[in-house]
GROMACS .gro file of C-alpha atoms in nm:
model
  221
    1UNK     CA    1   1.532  -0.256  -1.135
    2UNK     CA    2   1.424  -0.393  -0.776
    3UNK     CA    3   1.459  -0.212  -0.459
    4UNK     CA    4   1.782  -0.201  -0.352
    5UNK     CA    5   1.811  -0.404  -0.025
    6UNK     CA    6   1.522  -0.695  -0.162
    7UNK     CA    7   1.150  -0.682  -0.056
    8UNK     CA    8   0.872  -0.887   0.186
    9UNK     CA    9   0.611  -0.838   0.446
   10UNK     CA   10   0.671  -0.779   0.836
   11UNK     CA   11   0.354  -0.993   0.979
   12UNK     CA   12   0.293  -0.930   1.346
   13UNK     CA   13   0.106  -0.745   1.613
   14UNK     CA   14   0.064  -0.345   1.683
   15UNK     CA   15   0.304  -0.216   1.958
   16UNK     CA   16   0.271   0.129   1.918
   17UNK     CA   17   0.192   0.423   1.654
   18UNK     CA   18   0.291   0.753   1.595
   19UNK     CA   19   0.352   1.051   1.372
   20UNK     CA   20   0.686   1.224   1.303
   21UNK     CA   21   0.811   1.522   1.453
   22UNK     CA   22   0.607   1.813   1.258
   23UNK     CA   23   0.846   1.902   0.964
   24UNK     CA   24   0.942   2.248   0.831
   25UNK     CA   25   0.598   2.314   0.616
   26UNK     CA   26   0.370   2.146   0.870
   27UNK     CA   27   0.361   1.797   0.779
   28UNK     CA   28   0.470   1.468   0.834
   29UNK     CA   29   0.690   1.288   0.688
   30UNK     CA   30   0.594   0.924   0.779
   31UNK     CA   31   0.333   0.772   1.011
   32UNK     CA   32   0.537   0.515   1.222
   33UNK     CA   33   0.361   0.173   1.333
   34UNK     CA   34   0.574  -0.083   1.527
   35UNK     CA   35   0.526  -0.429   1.517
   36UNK     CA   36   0.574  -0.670   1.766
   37UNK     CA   37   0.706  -1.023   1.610
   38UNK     CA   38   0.910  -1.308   1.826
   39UNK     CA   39   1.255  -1.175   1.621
   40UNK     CA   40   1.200  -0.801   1.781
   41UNK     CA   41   0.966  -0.496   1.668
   42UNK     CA   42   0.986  -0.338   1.401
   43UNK     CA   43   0.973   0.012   1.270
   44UNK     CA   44   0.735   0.023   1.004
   45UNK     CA   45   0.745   0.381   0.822
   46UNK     CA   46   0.454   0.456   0.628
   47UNK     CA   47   0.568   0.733   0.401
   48UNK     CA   48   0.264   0.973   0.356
   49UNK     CA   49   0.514   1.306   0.257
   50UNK     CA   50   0.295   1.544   0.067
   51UNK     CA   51   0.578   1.828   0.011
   52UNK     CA   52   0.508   2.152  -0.034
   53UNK     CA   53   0.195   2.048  -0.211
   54UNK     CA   54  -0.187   2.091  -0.124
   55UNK     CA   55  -0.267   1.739  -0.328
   56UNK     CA   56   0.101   1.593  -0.294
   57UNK     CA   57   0.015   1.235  -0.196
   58UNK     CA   58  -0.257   0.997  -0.316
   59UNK     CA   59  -0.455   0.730  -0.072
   60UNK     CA   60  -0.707   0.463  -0.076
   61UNK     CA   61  -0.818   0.229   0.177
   62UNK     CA   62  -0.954  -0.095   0.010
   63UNK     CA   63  -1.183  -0.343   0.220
   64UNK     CA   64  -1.136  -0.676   0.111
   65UNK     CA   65  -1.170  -1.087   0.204
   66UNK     CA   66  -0.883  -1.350   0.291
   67UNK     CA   67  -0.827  -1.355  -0.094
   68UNK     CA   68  -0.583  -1.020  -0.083
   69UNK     CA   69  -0.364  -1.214   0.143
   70UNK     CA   70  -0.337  -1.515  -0.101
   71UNK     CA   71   0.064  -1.652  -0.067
   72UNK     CA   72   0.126  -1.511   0.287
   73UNK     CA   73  -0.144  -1.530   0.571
   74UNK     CA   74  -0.057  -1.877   0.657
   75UNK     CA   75   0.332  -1.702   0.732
   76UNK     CA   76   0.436  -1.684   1.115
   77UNK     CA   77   0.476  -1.338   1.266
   78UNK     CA   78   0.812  -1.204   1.183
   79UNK     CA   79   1.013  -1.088   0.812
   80UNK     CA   80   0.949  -1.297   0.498
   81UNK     CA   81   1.132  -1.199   0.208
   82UNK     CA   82   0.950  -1.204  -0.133
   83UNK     CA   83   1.016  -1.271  -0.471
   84UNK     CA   84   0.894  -0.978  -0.722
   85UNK     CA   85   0.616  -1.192  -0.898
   86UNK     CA   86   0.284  -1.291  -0.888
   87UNK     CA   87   0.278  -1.622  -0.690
   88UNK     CA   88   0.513  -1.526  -0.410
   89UNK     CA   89   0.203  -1.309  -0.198
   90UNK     CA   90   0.412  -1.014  -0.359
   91UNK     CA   91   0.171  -0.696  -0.371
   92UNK     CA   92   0.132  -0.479  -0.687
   93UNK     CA   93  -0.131  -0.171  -0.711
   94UNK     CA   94  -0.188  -0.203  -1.047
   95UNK     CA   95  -0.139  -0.605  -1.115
   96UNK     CA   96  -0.283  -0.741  -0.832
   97UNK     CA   97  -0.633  -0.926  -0.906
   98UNK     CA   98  -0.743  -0.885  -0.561
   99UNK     CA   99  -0.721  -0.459  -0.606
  100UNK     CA  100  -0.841  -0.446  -0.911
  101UNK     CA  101  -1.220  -0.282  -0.960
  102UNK     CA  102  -1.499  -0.574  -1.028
  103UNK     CA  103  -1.796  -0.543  -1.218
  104UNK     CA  104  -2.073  -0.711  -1.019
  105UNK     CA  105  -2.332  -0.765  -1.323
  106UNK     CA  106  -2.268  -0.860  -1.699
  107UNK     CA  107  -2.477  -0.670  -1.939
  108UNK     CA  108  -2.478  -0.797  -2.280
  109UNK     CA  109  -2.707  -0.531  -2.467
  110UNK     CA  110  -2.570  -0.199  -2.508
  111UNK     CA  111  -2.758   0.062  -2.374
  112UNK     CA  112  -2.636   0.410  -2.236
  113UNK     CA  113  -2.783   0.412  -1.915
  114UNK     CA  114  -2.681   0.033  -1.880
  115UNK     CA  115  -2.336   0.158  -1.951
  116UNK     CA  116  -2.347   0.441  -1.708
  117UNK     CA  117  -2.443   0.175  -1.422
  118UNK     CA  118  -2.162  -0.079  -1.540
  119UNK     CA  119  -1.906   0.194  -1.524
  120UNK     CA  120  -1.996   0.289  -1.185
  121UNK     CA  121  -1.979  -0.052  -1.049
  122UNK     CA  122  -1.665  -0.127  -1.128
  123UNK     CA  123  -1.545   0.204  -1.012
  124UNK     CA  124  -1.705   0.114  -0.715
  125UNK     CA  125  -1.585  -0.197  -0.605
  126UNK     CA  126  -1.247  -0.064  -0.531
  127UNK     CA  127  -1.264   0.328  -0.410
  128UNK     CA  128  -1.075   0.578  -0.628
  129UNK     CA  129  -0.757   0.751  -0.501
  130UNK     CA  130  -0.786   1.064  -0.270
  131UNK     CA  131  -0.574   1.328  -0.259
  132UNK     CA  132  -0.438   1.577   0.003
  133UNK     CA  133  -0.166   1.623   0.275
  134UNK     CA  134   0.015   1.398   0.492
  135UNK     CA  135  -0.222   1.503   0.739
  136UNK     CA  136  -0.505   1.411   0.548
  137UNK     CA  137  -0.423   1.046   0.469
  138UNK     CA  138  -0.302   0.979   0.841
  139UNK     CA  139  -0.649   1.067   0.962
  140UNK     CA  140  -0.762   0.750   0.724
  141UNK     CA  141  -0.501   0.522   0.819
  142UNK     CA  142  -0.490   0.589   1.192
  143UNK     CA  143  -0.869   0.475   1.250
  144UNK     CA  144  -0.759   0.166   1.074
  145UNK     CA  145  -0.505   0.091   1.363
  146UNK     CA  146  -0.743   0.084   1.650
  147UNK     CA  147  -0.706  -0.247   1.849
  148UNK     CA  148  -0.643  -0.444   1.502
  149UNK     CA  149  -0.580  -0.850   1.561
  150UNK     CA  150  -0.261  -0.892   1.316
  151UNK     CA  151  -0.051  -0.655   1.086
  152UNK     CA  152   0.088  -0.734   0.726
  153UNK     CA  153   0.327  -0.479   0.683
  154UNK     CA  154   0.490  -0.487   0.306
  155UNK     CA  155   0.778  -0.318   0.184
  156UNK     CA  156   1.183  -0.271   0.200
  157UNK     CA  157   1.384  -0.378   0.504
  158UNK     CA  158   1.622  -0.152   0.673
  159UNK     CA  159   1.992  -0.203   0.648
  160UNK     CA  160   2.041  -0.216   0.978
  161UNK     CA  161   1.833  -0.240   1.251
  162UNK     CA  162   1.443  -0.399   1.261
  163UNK     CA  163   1.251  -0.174   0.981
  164UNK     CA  164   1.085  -0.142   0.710
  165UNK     CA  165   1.074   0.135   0.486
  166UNK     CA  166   0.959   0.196   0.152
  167UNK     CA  167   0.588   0.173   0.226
  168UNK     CA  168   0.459   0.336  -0.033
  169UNK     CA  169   0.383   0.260  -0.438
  170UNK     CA  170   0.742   0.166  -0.575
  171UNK     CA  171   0.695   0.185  -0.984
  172UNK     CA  172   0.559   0.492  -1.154
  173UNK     CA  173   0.812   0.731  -1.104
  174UNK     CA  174   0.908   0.951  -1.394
  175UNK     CA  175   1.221   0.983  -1.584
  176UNK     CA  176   1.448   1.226  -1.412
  177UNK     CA  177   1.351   1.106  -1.038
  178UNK     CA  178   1.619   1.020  -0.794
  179UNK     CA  179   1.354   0.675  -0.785
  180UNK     CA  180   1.391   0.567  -1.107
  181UNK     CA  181   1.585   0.304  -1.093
  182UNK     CA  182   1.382   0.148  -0.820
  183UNK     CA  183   1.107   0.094  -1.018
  184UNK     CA  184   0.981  -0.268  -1.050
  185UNK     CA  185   0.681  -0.452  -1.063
  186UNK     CA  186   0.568  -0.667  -0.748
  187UNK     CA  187   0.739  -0.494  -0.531
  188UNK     CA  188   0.487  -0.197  -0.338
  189UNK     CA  189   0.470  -0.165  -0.018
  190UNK     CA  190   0.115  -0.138   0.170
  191UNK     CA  191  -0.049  -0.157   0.535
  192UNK     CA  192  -0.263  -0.434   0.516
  193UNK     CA  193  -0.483  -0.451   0.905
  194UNK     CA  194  -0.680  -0.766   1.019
  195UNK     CA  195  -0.907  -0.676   1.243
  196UNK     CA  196  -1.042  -0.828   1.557
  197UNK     CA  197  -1.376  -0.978   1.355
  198UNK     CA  198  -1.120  -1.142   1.089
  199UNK     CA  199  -1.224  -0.855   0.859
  200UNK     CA  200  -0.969  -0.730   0.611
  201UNK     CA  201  -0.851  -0.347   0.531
  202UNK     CA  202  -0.560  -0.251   0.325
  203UNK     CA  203  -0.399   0.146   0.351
  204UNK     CA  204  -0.248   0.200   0.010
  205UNK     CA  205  -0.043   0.494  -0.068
  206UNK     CA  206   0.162   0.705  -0.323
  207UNK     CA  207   0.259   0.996  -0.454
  208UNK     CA  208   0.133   1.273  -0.687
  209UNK     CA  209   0.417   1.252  -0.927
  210UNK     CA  210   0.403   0.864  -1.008
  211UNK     CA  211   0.214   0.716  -1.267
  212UNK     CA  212  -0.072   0.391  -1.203
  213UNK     CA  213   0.031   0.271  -1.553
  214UNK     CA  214   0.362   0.147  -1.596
  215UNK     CA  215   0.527  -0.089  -1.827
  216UNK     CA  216   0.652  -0.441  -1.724
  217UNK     CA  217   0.977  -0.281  -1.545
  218UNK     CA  218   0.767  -0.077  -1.333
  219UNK     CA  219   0.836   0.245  -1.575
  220UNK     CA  220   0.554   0.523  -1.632
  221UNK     CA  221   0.351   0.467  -1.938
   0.00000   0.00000   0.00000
């Protein structure tokens, strides 16, 4: 199943940031970015909520070229709605070529310490999840938000109002979750930040209890 209320990308610039109020077990729910676009700005929340847990929520911030924004960086600023598939600039954690580790060398002749160095490259080329607090994977994201030129902002508009929501990995969750039936592929939100020297860094996040392999409805494998 999709998210509820559809799925796209607000594409604009940074208006403000901040965190939410402190919550009852000393964390924050979401980091908020707004961005400025000709319709209005928009509340983006970037849900980072770790629960009660030391390791509750998982992070990575990938570096990439123009390639990860393949289908939408010739869109205006403002909302663009996206279909859930690969050709609509649609992100996916786990499908998505462009996040996907990348061996740099071929080696044809087995050998262990050949091995060894093939493994590590492609574990490399995209850095593994972290884990932690809210607090922790705010003080990754915020540096990222310093004076960047343009925002690509995926996820799950409000209802009402200029938002998005959602901003997180949306497949994975387990059987039993209030989520579950929001699971899909194509459909996870991300803060993807252009910055001023037309570099590209994307702030991906989710949480402890969903699973990076899921079947082609976006269930845990």
């Amino acid at each position: 199943m999709p998210l509820n209320h559809g799925y796209g990308v607000i594409i604009g610039s940074l208006h403000s940031y901040y965190r939410d109020p402190v919550n009852d077990y000393g964390q924050y729910y979401h980091g908020n970015v707004e961005v400025q676009t000709p319709a209005g700005r928009y509340k983006c929340a970037i849900d980072v909520d770790s629960k009660k847990l030391a390791n509750g929520v998982e992070w990575r911030v990938v570096e990439f070229g123009q390639s990860a924004l393949n289908g939408v960086a010739g869109f205006a600023d403002g909302w663009h709605a996206l279909a859930s598939n690969a050709g609509s600039g649609a992100l996916d954690y786990i499908r998505s070529p462009s996040l996907q580790p990348k061996a740099g060398c071929v080696f044809v002749v087995f050998d262990p310490i050949l091995d060894a160095l093939r493994r590590l490259l492609q574990s490399s080329a995209i850095p593994p999840w972290k884990s932690g607090t809210s607090i922790d994977a705010l003080a990754d994201l915020e540096p990222l938000l310093q004076n960047p030129k343009r925002l690509y902002i995926f996820g799950e508009p409000f209802t009402s109002g200029l938002g998005v929501h959602n901003i997180h990995q949306n497949q994975g969750d387990p059987p039993g979750s209030q989520w579950w039936a929001e699971n899909g592929i194509w459909q996870d939100g991300a803060t993807l930040i252009r910055r001023q020297d037309d570099t590209i860094a994307a702030f991906l996040n989710k949480f402890k209890s969903q699973s990076y392999k899921t079947d082609n409805s976006g269930h845990p494998l």
